[in-house]
PDB file of C-alpha atoms in Angstrom:
ATOM      1  CA  UNK A  98     -49.222 -91.180 -40.406  1.00  0.00           C
ATOM      2  CA  UNK A  99     -46.019 -91.170 -39.072  1.00  0.00           C
ATOM      3  CA  UNK A 100     -43.319 -92.125 -41.486  1.00  0.00           C
ATOM      4  CA  UNK A 101     -40.523 -94.697 -38.896  1.00  0.00           C
ATOM      5  CA  UNK A 102     -37.319 -93.509 -40.153  1.00  0.00           C
ATOM      6  CA  UNK A 103     -35.677 -96.133 -39.926  1.00  0.00           C
ATOM      7  CA  UNK A 104     -38.420 -98.156 -42.829  1.00  0.00           C
ATOM      8  CA  UNK A 105     -36.833 -98.730 -46.014  1.00  0.00           C
ATOM      9  CA  UNK A 106     -40.129 -97.538 -47.098  1.00  0.00           C
ATOM     10  CA  UNK A 107     -39.714 -94.209 -46.003  1.00  0.00           C
ATOM     11  CA  UNK A 108     -37.003 -93.599 -48.695  1.00  0.00           C
ATOM     12  CA  UNK A 109     -34.683 -92.032 -46.370  1.00  0.00           C
ATOM     13  CA  UNK A 110     -32.159 -92.132 -43.572  1.00  0.00           C
ATOM     14  CA  UNK A 111     -30.168 -89.607 -42.248  1.00  0.00           C
ATOM     15  CA  UNK A 112     -27.213 -90.365 -39.404  1.00  0.00           C
ATOM     16  CA  UNK A 113     -25.081 -87.951 -37.796  1.00  0.00           C
ATOM     17  CA  UNK A 114     -21.547 -89.791 -36.872  1.00  0.00           C
ATOM     18  CA  UNK A 115     -19.349 -87.002 -35.058  1.00  0.00           C
ATOM     19  CA  UNK A 116     -17.859 -89.237 -33.222  1.00  0.00           C
ATOM     20  CA  UNK A 117     -17.958 -92.957 -34.448  1.00  0.00           C
ATOM     21  CA  UNK A 118     -15.212 -94.220 -35.502  1.00  0.00           C
ATOM     22  CA  UNK A 119     -16.188 -95.539 -38.721  1.00  0.00           C
ATOM     23  CA  UNK A 120     -13.609 -94.034 -41.163  1.00  0.00           C
ATOM     24  CA  UNK A 121     -12.624 -95.229 -44.518  1.00  0.00           C
ATOM     25  CA  UNK A 122      -9.547 -96.803 -45.076  1.00  0.00           C
ATOM     26  CA  UNK A 123      -8.517 -96.322 -48.998  1.00  0.00           C
ATOM     27  CA  UNK A 124      -6.022 -92.939 -47.496  1.00  0.00           C
ATOM     28  CA  UNK A 125      -4.015 -95.567 -45.441  1.00  0.00           C
ATOM     29  CA  UNK A 126      -0.872 -95.748 -47.631  1.00  0.00           C
ATOM     30  CA  UNK A 127       2.701 -97.602 -47.983  1.00  0.00           C
ATOM     31  CA  UNK A 128       5.449 -94.936 -48.779  1.00  0.00           C
ATOM     32  CA  UNK A 129       9.259 -94.528 -48.747  1.00  0.00           C
ATOM     33  CA  UNK A 130      11.234 -92.433 -46.666  1.00  0.00           C
ATOM     34  CA  UNK A 131      14.907 -91.747 -48.128  1.00  0.00           C
ATOM     35  CA  UNK A 132      16.593 -89.736 -44.722  1.00  0.00           C
ATOM     36  CA  UNK A 133      19.338 -87.680 -45.909  1.00  0.00           C
ATOM     37  CA  UNK A 134      22.858 -87.348 -44.014  1.00  0.00           C
ATOM     38  CA  UNK A 135      23.003 -84.307 -43.727  1.00  0.00           C
ATOM     39  CA  UNK A 136      23.727 -83.414 -39.629  1.00  0.00           C
ATOM     40  CA  UNK A 137      21.201 -80.621 -40.397  1.00  0.00           C
ATOM     41  CA  UNK A 138      18.165 -82.598 -41.420  1.00  0.00           C
ATOM     42  CA  UNK A 139      14.811 -82.027 -39.894  1.00  0.00           C
ATOM     43  CA  UNK A 140      12.735 -84.679 -37.974  1.00  0.00           C
ATOM     44  CA  UNK A 141      10.789 -86.235 -41.050  1.00  0.00           C
ATOM     45  CA  UNK A 142       6.764 -86.406 -39.738  1.00  0.00           C
ATOM     46  CA  UNK A 143       4.914 -89.753 -39.582  1.00  0.00           C
ATOM     47  CA  UNK A 144       0.766 -88.910 -40.257  1.00  0.00           C
ATOM     48  CA  UNK A 145      -1.132 -91.371 -37.816  1.00  0.00           C
ATOM     49  CA  UNK A 146      -4.703 -91.667 -36.806  1.00  0.00           C
ATOM     50  CA  UNK A 147      -6.874 -92.797 -33.537  1.00  0.00           C
ATOM     51  CA  UNK A 148      -7.032 -97.081 -33.325  1.00  0.00           C
ATOM     52  CA  UNK A 149      -4.750 -97.704 -36.645  1.00  0.00           C
ATOM     53  CA  UNK A 150      -1.435 -98.957 -36.576  1.00  0.00           C
ATOM     54  CA  UNK A 151       1.592 -97.784 -38.354  1.00  0.00           C
ATOM     55  CA  UNK A 152       4.663 -99.173 -38.654  1.00  0.00           C
ATOM     56  CA  UNK A 153       8.171 -98.288 -39.575  1.00  0.00           C
ATOM     57  CA  UNK A 154      10.449-100.444 -41.366  1.00  0.00           C
ATOM     58  CA  UNK A 155      14.205-100.331 -41.160  1.00  0.00           C
ATOM     59  CA  UNK A 156      17.155-101.756 -43.344  1.00  0.00           C
ATOM     60  CA  UNK A 157      18.587-103.182 -39.905  1.00  0.00           C
ATOM     61  CA  UNK A 158      17.130-104.205 -36.785  1.00  0.00           C
ATOM     62  CA  UNK A 159      16.278-101.552 -34.126  1.00  0.00           C
ATOM     63  CA  UNK A 160      17.833-101.289 -30.987  1.00  0.00           C
ATOM     64  CA  UNK A 161      14.683-101.258 -28.183  1.00  0.00           C
ATOM     65  CA  UNK A 162      16.719-100.419 -25.494  1.00  0.00           C
ATOM     66  CA  UNK A 163      17.575 -97.220 -27.040  1.00  0.00           C
ATOM     67  CA  UNK A 164      14.366 -96.219 -29.312  1.00  0.00           C
ATOM     68  CA  UNK A 165      12.048 -93.919 -27.382  1.00  0.00           C
ATOM     69  CA  UNK A 166       8.456 -92.270 -28.477  1.00  0.00           C
ATOM     70  CA  UNK A 167       8.498 -89.637 -25.985  1.00  0.00           C
ATOM     71  CA  UNK A 168       5.568 -88.725 -23.916  1.00  0.00           C
ATOM     72  CA  UNK A 169       3.198 -91.823 -25.085  1.00  0.00           C
ATOM     73  CA  UNK A 170       1.714 -92.828 -21.856  1.00  0.00           C
ATOM     74  CA  UNK A 171      -2.059 -91.841 -22.159  1.00  0.00           C
ATOM     75  CA  UNK A 172      -1.756 -90.941 -26.163  1.00  0.00           C
ATOM     76  CA  UNK A 173       0.005 -94.174 -27.717  1.00  0.00           C
ATOM     77  CA  UNK A 174      -0.364 -97.769 -26.909  1.00  0.00           C
ATOM     78  CA  UNK A 175       3.126 -99.334 -25.834  1.00  0.00           C
ATOM     79  CA  UNK A 176       5.039 -99.170 -28.980  1.00  0.00           C
ATOM     80  CA  UNK A 177       6.274-102.326 -30.490  1.00  0.00           C
ATOM     81  CA  UNK A 178       9.505-102.580 -31.344  1.00  0.00           C
ATOM     82  CA  UNK A 179      11.226-105.740 -32.730  1.00  0.00           C
ATOM     83  CA  UNK A 180      13.421-106.872 -35.528  1.00  0.00           C
ATOM     84  CA  UNK A 181      13.603-103.992 -38.271  1.00  0.00           C
ATOM     85  CA  UNK A 182      10.131-102.735 -37.059  1.00  0.00           C
ATOM     86  CA  UNK A 183       8.545 -99.668 -35.144  1.00  0.00           C
ATOM     87  CA  UNK A 184       4.885 -99.965 -34.606  1.00  0.00           C
ATOM     88  CA  UNK A 185       2.919 -97.274 -33.428  1.00  0.00           C
ATOM     89  CA  UNK A 186      -0.493 -97.525 -32.368  1.00  0.00           C
ATOM     90  CA  UNK A 187      -2.385 -93.556 -31.233  1.00  0.00           C
ATOM     91  CA  UNK A 188      -5.306 -94.429 -28.818  1.00  0.00           C
ATOM     92  CA  UNK A 189      -7.023 -91.399 -29.779  1.00  0.00           C
ATOM     93  CA  UNK A 190      -6.316 -88.989 -32.989  1.00  0.00           C
ATOM     94  CA  UNK A 191      -3.927 -86.315 -31.898  1.00  0.00           C
ATOM     95  CA  UNK A 192      -4.976 -82.707 -31.604  1.00  0.00           C
ATOM     96  CA  UNK A 193      -4.410 -80.167 -34.538  1.00  0.00           C
ATOM     97  CA  UNK A 194      -0.283 -79.162 -33.962  1.00  0.00           C
ATOM     98  CA  UNK A 195       0.391 -82.143 -31.637  1.00  0.00           C
ATOM     99  CA  UNK A 196       3.660 -83.691 -32.482  1.00  0.00           C
ATOM    100  CA  UNK A 197       5.157 -86.533 -30.344  1.00  0.00           C
ATOM    101  CA  UNK A 198       8.737 -86.729 -30.900  1.00  0.00           C
ATOM    102  CA  UNK A 199      10.148 -90.190 -31.698  1.00  0.00           C
ATOM    103  CA  UNK A 200      14.017 -91.451 -31.740  1.00  0.00           C
ATOM    104  CA  UNK A 201      14.766 -94.806 -33.565  1.00  0.00           C
ATOM    105  CA  UNK A 202      18.299 -96.487 -32.837  1.00  0.00           C
ATOM    106  CA  UNK A 203      19.568 -99.103 -35.076  1.00  0.00           C
ATOM    107  CA  UNK A 204      21.745-101.986 -33.558  1.00  0.00           C
ATOM    108  CA  UNK A 205      24.622-100.549 -35.425  1.00  0.00           C
ATOM    109  CA  UNK A 206      24.116 -96.998 -33.920  1.00  0.00           C
ATOM    110  CA  UNK A 207      22.439 -94.864 -36.695  1.00  0.00           C
ATOM    111  CA  UNK A 208      19.726 -92.420 -35.434  1.00  0.00           C
ATOM    112  CA  UNK A 209      16.641 -91.581 -37.021  1.00  0.00           C
ATOM    113  CA  UNK A 210      14.271 -88.667 -35.494  1.00  0.00           C
ATOM    114  CA  UNK A 211      10.713 -88.417 -36.282  1.00  0.00           C
ATOM    115  CA  UNK A 212       7.614 -86.577 -35.102  1.00  0.00           C
ATOM    116  CA  UNK A 213       4.434 -88.061 -35.097  1.00  0.00           C
ATOM    117  CA  UNK A 214       1.355 -86.222 -35.729  1.00  0.00           C
ATOM    118  CA  UNK A 215      -1.802 -86.115 -37.628  1.00  0.00           C
ATOM    119  CA  UNK A 216      -2.398 -84.806 -41.057  1.00  0.00           C
ATOM    120  CA  UNK A 217      -2.552 -81.382 -41.117  1.00  0.00           C
ATOM    121  CA  UNK A 218      -4.732 -79.742 -43.976  1.00  0.00           C
ATOM    122  CA  UNK A 219      -2.448 -79.657 -46.838  1.00  0.00           C
ATOM    123  CA  UNK A 220      -0.850 -83.496 -45.817  1.00  0.00           C
ATOM    124  CA  UNK A 221      -4.731 -84.421 -46.409  1.00  0.00           C
ATOM    125  CA  UNK A 222      -3.626 -87.086 -49.298  1.00  0.00           C
ATOM    126  CA  UNK A 223      -2.113 -89.971 -47.201  1.00  0.00           C
ATOM    127  CA  UNK A 224      -2.080 -91.419 -43.305  1.00  0.00           C
ATOM    128  CA  UNK A 225       0.915 -94.060 -42.789  1.00  0.00           C
ATOM    129  CA  UNK A 226       0.393 -97.532 -42.393  1.00  0.00           C
ATOM    130  CA  UNK A 227       3.710 -98.315 -43.394  1.00  0.00           C
ATOM    131  CA  UNK A 228       6.733 -95.979 -43.542  1.00  0.00           C
ATOM    132  CA  UNK A 229       9.728 -97.328 -45.251  1.00  0.00           C
ATOM    133  CA  UNK A 230      13.253 -96.042 -43.846  1.00  0.00           C
ATOM    134  CA  UNK A 231      16.339 -95.817 -45.920  1.00  0.00           C
ATOM    135  CA  UNK A 232      19.538 -94.038 -45.114  1.00  0.00           C
ATOM    136  CA  UNK A 233      21.505 -96.073 -48.323  1.00  0.00           C
ATOM    137  CA  UNK A 234      19.315 -94.766 -51.028  1.00  0.00           C
ATOM    138  CA  UNK A 235      21.077 -97.116 -53.775  1.00  0.00           C
ATOM    139  CA  UNK A 236      20.013-100.751 -52.275  1.00  0.00           C
ATOM    140  CA  UNK A 237      17.914-102.977 -53.991  1.00  0.00           C
ATOM    141  CA  UNK A 238      15.223-102.084 -51.410  1.00  0.00           C
ATOM    142  CA  UNK A 239      15.107 -98.617 -51.510  1.00  0.00           C
ATOM    143  CA  UNK A 240      15.513 -98.394 -55.309  1.00  0.00           C
ATOM    144  CA  UNK A 241      12.726-101.046 -55.601  1.00  0.00           C
ATOM    145  CA  UNK A 242      10.433 -99.304 -52.700  1.00  0.00           C
ATOM    146  CA  UNK A 243      10.819 -96.102 -54.913  1.00  0.00           C
ATOM    147  CA  UNK A 244       9.590 -97.798 -57.916  1.00  0.00           C
ATOM    148  CA  UNK A 245       6.445 -98.855 -56.304  1.00  0.00           C
ATOM    149  CA  UNK A 246       6.099 -95.633 -54.918  1.00  0.00           C
ATOM    150  CA  UNK A 247       6.430 -93.972 -58.681  1.00  0.00           C
ATOM    151  CA  UNK A 248       3.919 -96.548 -60.292  1.00  0.00           C
ATOM    152  CA  UNK A 249       1.350 -96.167 -57.794  1.00  0.00           C
ATOM    153  CA  UNK A 250       1.271 -92.890 -57.777  1.00  0.00           C
ATOM    154  CA  UNK A 251       1.550 -93.359 -62.119  1.00  0.00           C
ATOM    155  CA  UNK A 252      -1.844 -95.705 -61.865  1.00  0.00           C
ATOM    156  CA  UNK A 253      -2.668 -92.831 -59.408  1.00  0.00           C
ATOM    157  CA  UNK A 254      -3.065 -90.467 -61.932  1.00  0.00           C
ATOM    158  CA  UNK A 255      -3.434 -92.158 -64.917  1.00  0.00           C
ATOM    159  CA  UNK A 256      -6.697 -93.264 -63.372  1.00  0.00           C
ATOM    160  CA  UNK A 257      -8.124 -89.645 -61.970  1.00  0.00           C
ATOM    161  CA  UNK A 258      -7.143 -87.938 -65.946  1.00  0.00           C
ATOM    162  CA  UNK A 259      -9.479 -91.306 -67.089  1.00  0.00           C
ATOM    163  CA  UNK A 260     -12.250 -90.137 -64.292  1.00  0.00           C
ATOM    164  CA  UNK A 261     -12.104 -86.858 -65.610  1.00  0.00           C
ATOM    165  CA  UNK A 262     -12.779 -87.303 -69.007  1.00  0.00           C
ATOM    166  CA  UNK A 263     -15.916 -89.676 -68.630  1.00  0.00           C
ATOM    167  CA  UNK A 264     -17.335 -87.166 -66.072  1.00  0.00           C
ATOM    168  CA  UNK A 265     -17.052 -84.085 -69.023  1.00  0.00           C
ATOM    169  CA  UNK A 266     -19.372 -86.165 -70.848  1.00  0.00           C
ATOM    170  CA  UNK A 267     -21.731 -87.633 -68.288  1.00  0.00           C
ATOM    171  CA  UNK A 268     -25.252 -86.566 -68.455  1.00  0.00           C
ATOM    172  CA  UNK A 269     -25.803 -87.589 -64.743  1.00  0.00           C
ATOM    173  CA  UNK A 270     -22.806 -85.017 -63.542  1.00  0.00           C
ATOM    174  CA  UNK A 271     -24.485 -82.646 -65.415  1.00  0.00           C
ATOM    175  CA  UNK A 272     -27.419 -83.023 -63.766  1.00  0.00           C
ATOM    176  CA  UNK A 273     -25.947 -83.079 -60.426  1.00  0.00           C
ATOM    177  CA  UNK A 274     -24.114 -79.658 -61.144  1.00  0.00           C
ATOM    178  CA  UNK A 275     -27.574 -78.216 -61.624  1.00  0.00           C
ATOM    179  CA  UNK A 276     -28.685 -79.528 -58.391  1.00  0.00           C
ATOM    180  CA  UNK A 277     -25.641 -78.906 -56.696  1.00  0.00           C
ATOM    181  CA  UNK A 278     -26.513 -75.183 -57.504  1.00  0.00           C
ATOM    182  CA  UNK A 279     -29.857 -75.174 -56.917  1.00  0.00           C
ATOM    183  CA  UNK A 280     -31.325 -75.303 -60.115  1.00  0.00           C
ATOM    184  CA  UNK A 281     -34.061 -78.114 -59.823  1.00  0.00           C
ATOM    185  CA  UNK A 282     -35.840 -76.872 -62.558  1.00  0.00           C
ATOM    186  CA  UNK A 283     -33.974 -77.649 -65.241  1.00  0.00           C
ATOM    187  CA  UNK A 284     -33.526 -80.954 -64.449  1.00  0.00           C
ATOM    188  CA  UNK A 285     -36.147 -83.927 -64.521  1.00  0.00           C
ATOM    189  CA  UNK A 286     -36.280 -84.377 -60.906  1.00  0.00           C
ATOM    190  CA  UNK A 287     -38.964 -83.979 -58.415  1.00  0.00           C
ATOM    191  CA  UNK A 288     -38.249 -83.703 -54.817  1.00  0.00           C
ATOM    192  CA  UNK A 289     -39.902 -86.658 -53.148  1.00  0.00           C
ATOM    193  CA  UNK A 290     -38.820 -86.199 -49.525  1.00  0.00           C
ATOM    194  CA  UNK A 291     -37.318 -83.645 -46.942  1.00  0.00           C
ATOM    195  CA  UNK A 292     -35.479 -84.112 -43.513  1.00  0.00           C
ATOM    196  CA  UNK A 293     -33.577 -81.477 -41.518  1.00  0.00           C
ATOM    197  CA  UNK A 294     -31.203 -81.814 -38.407  1.00  0.00           C
ATOM    198  CA  UNK A 295     -29.858 -79.455 -36.454  1.00  0.00           C
ATOM    199  CA  UNK A 296     -27.129 -80.134 -34.091  1.00  0.00           C
ATOM    200  CA  UNK A 297     -24.720 -78.001 -32.318  1.00  0.00           C
ATOM    201  CA  UNK A 298     -21.956 -78.272 -35.135  1.00  0.00           C
ATOM    202  CA  UNK A 299     -23.906 -78.899 -38.050  1.00  0.00           C
ATOM    203  CA  UNK A 300     -27.337 -78.204 -39.347  1.00  0.00           C
ATOM    204  CA  UNK A 301     -28.076 -80.857 -41.704  1.00  0.00           C
ATOM    205  CA  UNK A 302     -30.688 -80.886 -44.549  1.00  0.00           C
ATOM    206  CA  UNK A 303     -31.315 -83.578 -47.183  1.00  0.00           C
ATOM    207  CA  UNK A 304     -33.764 -83.749 -50.045  1.00  0.00           C
ATOM    208  CA  UNK A 305     -34.167 -86.528 -52.143  1.00  0.00           C
ATOM    209  CA  UNK A 306     -35.246 -86.524 -55.636  1.00  0.00           C
ATOM    210  CA  UNK A 307     -37.013 -89.006 -58.054  1.00  0.00           C
ATOM    211  CA  UNK A 308     -36.327 -89.494 -61.392  1.00  0.00           C
ATOM    212  CA  UNK A 309     -37.443 -90.901 -64.840  1.00  0.00           C
ATOM    213  CA  UNK A 310     -34.385 -94.286 -64.396  1.00  0.00           C
ATOM    214  CA  UNK A 311     -32.908 -91.971 -62.147  1.00  0.00           C
ATOM    215  CA  UNK A 312     -32.960 -91.027 -58.560  1.00  0.00           C
ATOM    216  CA  UNK A 313     -31.085 -88.293 -56.439  1.00  0.00           C
ATOM    217  CA  UNK A 314     -30.115 -86.657 -53.276  1.00  0.00           C
ATOM    218  CA  UNK A 315     -28.800 -83.104 -51.863  1.00  0.00           C
ATOM    219  CA  UNK A 316     -27.502 -82.614 -48.975  1.00  0.00           C
ATOM    220  CA  UNK A 317     -26.972 -78.916 -47.786  1.00  0.00           C
ATOM    221  CA  UNK A 318     -24.812 -78.592 -44.747  1.00  0.00           C
ATOM    222  CA  UNK A 319     -24.311 -75.398 -42.852  1.00  0.00           C
ATOM    223  CA  UNK A 320     -20.935 -75.266 -40.322  1.00  0.00           C
ATOM    224  CA  UNK A 321     -22.206 -74.438 -37.232  1.00  0.00           C
ATOM    225  CA  UNK A 322     -19.035 -75.459 -34.984  1.00  0.00           C
ATOM    226  CA  UNK A 323     -16.986 -72.249 -34.497  1.00  0.00           C
ATOM    227  CA  UNK A 324     -13.426 -74.083 -33.710  1.00  0.00           C
ATOM    228  CA  UNK A 325     -12.956 -74.947 -37.360  1.00  0.00           C
ATOM    229  CA  UNK A 326     -13.501 -75.691 -41.046  1.00  0.00           C
ATOM    230  CA  UNK A 327     -15.395 -78.448 -42.529  1.00  0.00           C
ATOM    231  CA  UNK A 328     -14.105 -80.564 -45.420  1.00  0.00           C
ATOM    232  CA  UNK A 329     -15.083 -83.292 -47.660  1.00  0.00           C
ATOM    233  CA  UNK A 330     -13.292 -86.307 -47.943  1.00  0.00           C
ATOM    234  CA  UNK A 331     -15.505 -88.592 -50.094  1.00  0.00           C
ATOM    235  CA  UNK A 332     -18.884 -90.115 -50.575  1.00  0.00           C
ATOM    236  CA  UNK A 333     -19.874 -93.818 -51.608  1.00  0.00           C
ATOM    237  CA  UNK A 334     -23.487 -95.796 -52.341  1.00  0.00           C
ATOM    238  CA  UNK A 335     -23.455 -99.228 -51.872  1.00  0.00           C
ATOM    239  CA  UNK A 336     -26.670-102.197 -50.742  1.00  0.00           C
ATOM    240  CA  UNK A 337     -26.063-101.406 -47.436  1.00  0.00           C
ATOM    241  CA  UNK A 338     -23.777 -99.320 -45.008  1.00  0.00           C
ATOM    242  CA  UNK A 339     -21.376-101.368 -44.358  1.00  0.00           C
ATOM    243  CA  UNK A 340     -20.533-102.823 -47.818  1.00  0.00           C
ATOM    244  CA  UNK A 341     -17.189-101.723 -48.913  1.00  0.00           C
ATOM    245  CA  UNK A 342     -18.193-101.924 -52.636  1.00  0.00           C
ATOM    246  CA  UNK A 343     -19.651 -98.861 -53.643  1.00  0.00           C
ATOM    247  CA  UNK A 344     -21.848 -98.737 -56.750  1.00  0.00           C
ATOM    248  CA  UNK A 345     -21.173 -95.608 -59.893  1.00  0.00           C
ATOM    249  CA  UNK A 346     -22.895 -92.621 -58.892  1.00  0.00           C
ATOM    250  CA  UNK A 347     -22.231 -88.576 -60.281  1.00  0.00           C
ATOM    251  CA  UNK A 348     -21.333 -86.074 -57.322  1.00  0.00           C
ATOM    252  CA  UNK A 349     -20.764 -82.436 -57.620  1.00  0.00           C
ATOM    253  CA  UNK A 350     -20.665 -79.705 -54.850  1.00  0.00           C
ATOM    254  CA  UNK A 351     -20.146 -76.462 -54.276  1.00  0.00           C
ATOM    255  CA  UNK A 352     -17.415 -76.148 -52.127  1.00  0.00           C
ATOM    256  CA  UNK A 353     -15.771 -79.028 -50.702  1.00  0.00           C
ATOM    257  CA  UNK A 354     -14.599 -76.908 -47.233  1.00  0.00           C
ATOM    258  CA  UNK A 355     -17.078 -75.193 -45.213  1.00  0.00           C
ATOM    259  CA  UNK A 356     -15.976 -72.618 -43.034  1.00  0.00           C
ATOM    260  CA  UNK A 357     -17.882 -71.746 -39.707  1.00  0.00           C
ATOM    261  CA  UNK A 358     -20.977 -70.316 -40.472  1.00  0.00           C
ATOM    262  CA  UNK A 359     -20.543 -70.887 -44.321  1.00  0.00           C
ATOM    263  CA  UNK A 360     -23.490 -73.285 -46.046  1.00  0.00           C
ATOM    264  CA  UNK A 361     -22.228 -75.693 -48.684  1.00  0.00           C
ATOM    265  CA  UNK A 362     -24.083 -78.359 -50.804  1.00  0.00           C
ATOM    266  CA  UNK A 363     -23.454 -81.650 -52.024  1.00  0.00           C
ATOM    267  CA  UNK A 364     -25.286 -83.383 -55.453  1.00  0.00           C
ATOM    268  CA  UNK A 365     -25.810 -86.886 -56.046  1.00  0.00           C
ATOM    269  CA  UNK A 366     -27.053 -88.804 -59.205  1.00  0.00           C
ATOM    270  CA  UNK A 367     -27.422 -92.048 -59.375  1.00  0.00           C
ATOM    271  CA  UNK A 368     -28.641 -94.144 -62.656  1.00  0.00           C
ATOM    272  CA  UNK A 369     -31.248 -97.026 -62.696  1.00  0.00           C
ATOM    273  CA  UNK A 370     -28.551 -99.577 -63.325  1.00  0.00           C
ATOM    274  CA  UNK A 371     -26.592 -98.158 -59.661  1.00  0.00           C
ATOM    275  CA  UNK A 372     -29.635-100.032 -58.268  1.00  0.00           C
ATOM    276  CA  UNK A 373     -29.797-103.421 -60.110  1.00  0.00           C
ATOM    277  CA  UNK A 374     -29.011-106.529 -58.662  1.00  0.00           C
ATOM    278  CA  UNK A 375     -27.324-109.219 -60.686  1.00  0.00           C
ATOM    279  CA  UNK A 376     -30.802-110.772 -61.216  1.00  0.00           C
ATOM    280  CA  UNK A 377     -31.920-107.564 -62.701  1.00  0.00           C
ATOM    281  CA  UNK A 378     -34.305-106.655 -59.541  1.00  0.00           C
ATOM    282  CA  UNK A 379     -34.111-102.831 -57.747  1.00  0.00           C
ATOM    283  CA  UNK A 380     -32.673-102.504 -54.768  1.00  0.00           C
ATOM    284  CA  UNK A 381     -31.971 -99.823 -52.153  1.00  0.00           C
ATOM    285  CA  UNK A 382     -28.482 -98.099 -51.510  1.00  0.00           C
ATOM    286  CA  UNK A 383     -26.912 -96.610 -48.892  1.00  0.00           C
ATOM    287  CA  UNK A 384     -25.540 -92.900 -50.043  1.00  0.00           C
ATOM    288  CA  UNK A 385     -22.651 -92.230 -47.314  1.00  0.00           C
ATOM    289  CA  UNK A 386     -20.842 -88.923 -46.876  1.00  0.00           C
ATOM    290  CA  UNK A 387     -17.137 -88.773 -45.176  1.00  0.00           C
ATOM    291  CA  UNK A 388     -15.573 -85.534 -43.449  1.00  0.00           C
ATOM    292  CA  UNK A 389     -11.566 -85.284 -43.706  1.00  0.00           C
ATOM    293  CA  UNK A 390     -11.317 -87.148 -40.671  1.00  0.00           C
ATOM    294  CA  UNK A 391     -12.358 -89.990 -42.338  1.00  0.00           C
ATOM    295  CA  UNK A 392     -15.635 -90.573 -40.310  1.00  0.00           C
ATOM    296  CA  UNK A 393     -18.971 -91.011 -41.456  1.00  0.00           C
ATOM    297  CA  UNK A 394     -20.675 -87.509 -41.288  1.00  0.00           C
ATOM    298  CA  UNK A 395     -24.439 -88.103 -43.122  1.00  0.00           C
ATOM    299  CA  UNK A 396     -26.266 -91.322 -44.213  1.00  0.00           C
ATOM    300  CA  UNK A 397     -28.817 -91.850 -46.489  1.00  0.00           C
ATOM    301  CA  UNK A 398     -30.790 -94.502 -47.655  1.00  0.00           C
ATOM    302  CA  UNK A 399     -31.815 -93.975 -51.433  1.00  0.00           C
ATOM    303  CA  UNK A 400     -34.867 -96.262 -52.013  1.00  0.00           C
ATOM    304  CA  UNK A 401     -35.616 -97.717 -55.550  1.00  0.00           C
ATOM    305  CA  UNK A 402     -38.583 -96.432 -55.642  1.00  0.00           C
ATOM    306  CA  UNK A 403     -37.388 -93.160 -56.377  1.00  0.00           C
ATOM    307  CA  UNK A 404     -36.394 -94.519 -59.757  1.00  0.00           C
ATOM    308  CA  UNK A 405     -39.621 -93.525 -62.112  1.00  0.00           C
ATOM    309  CA  UNK A 406     -40.213 -95.254 -65.652  1.00  0.00           C
TER     310      UNK A 406
END
């Protein structure tokens, strides 16, 4: 009998989300931008993504008549200028290398020049949600905003160090490393499902494994799109494909960037506890893999029956 891919009893669901705007929002940031008064100061970059608002906030009111986003038609909704803010809304992701000039003039005549663009590969750490722009770097607001930025960076580094310490002694991360390297025989897992799907830009295969008190999945991606590299952004494991709460899991990969013609492997291991509800019952989980533009690339249903005693 043929298995229905959309049935939870199949234990596996594979979806390609190449163009659906299902973006993660954990990389949206509020940052402080201190502008030098030096006349040779280059225009600062503002990082935006399609259909996400980006606000620039200034110390004084903005002059709407002298504030311009050049060539915005067809690429942005009409910019909103009022009070101390300028709000931008890209209609789509800007092309690689595309930069739209923005000139903001305050009511006192102070001018600021910006280049609005998509995040470059080396700047993938953020997409601007709000940019607080300061010229007087010693003002109370500027110092306070910088302090918040520093505290946020310190907290992020602390969380990352704590995560790395835990992974050093994690059995699940050790299993995930073996699976990512193709050493399944060195693990207690048994393969129960396999699915392969080929698209014009990516060949994807998914293997789902059953284990004693654990479940695992190995996703293999081959970049067949000769227009640029595929880059890993993140993963989540949750009760369903719309939940924002991720369950704990271990992840390892042999490469985070897959250039055209190259193949990469992502291995995920989840303990039984990740499948347990508050009532102690086992439930199915949804594994999601995101690419570097924040869109969902692969979704896999992890059936609770994968957990062996």
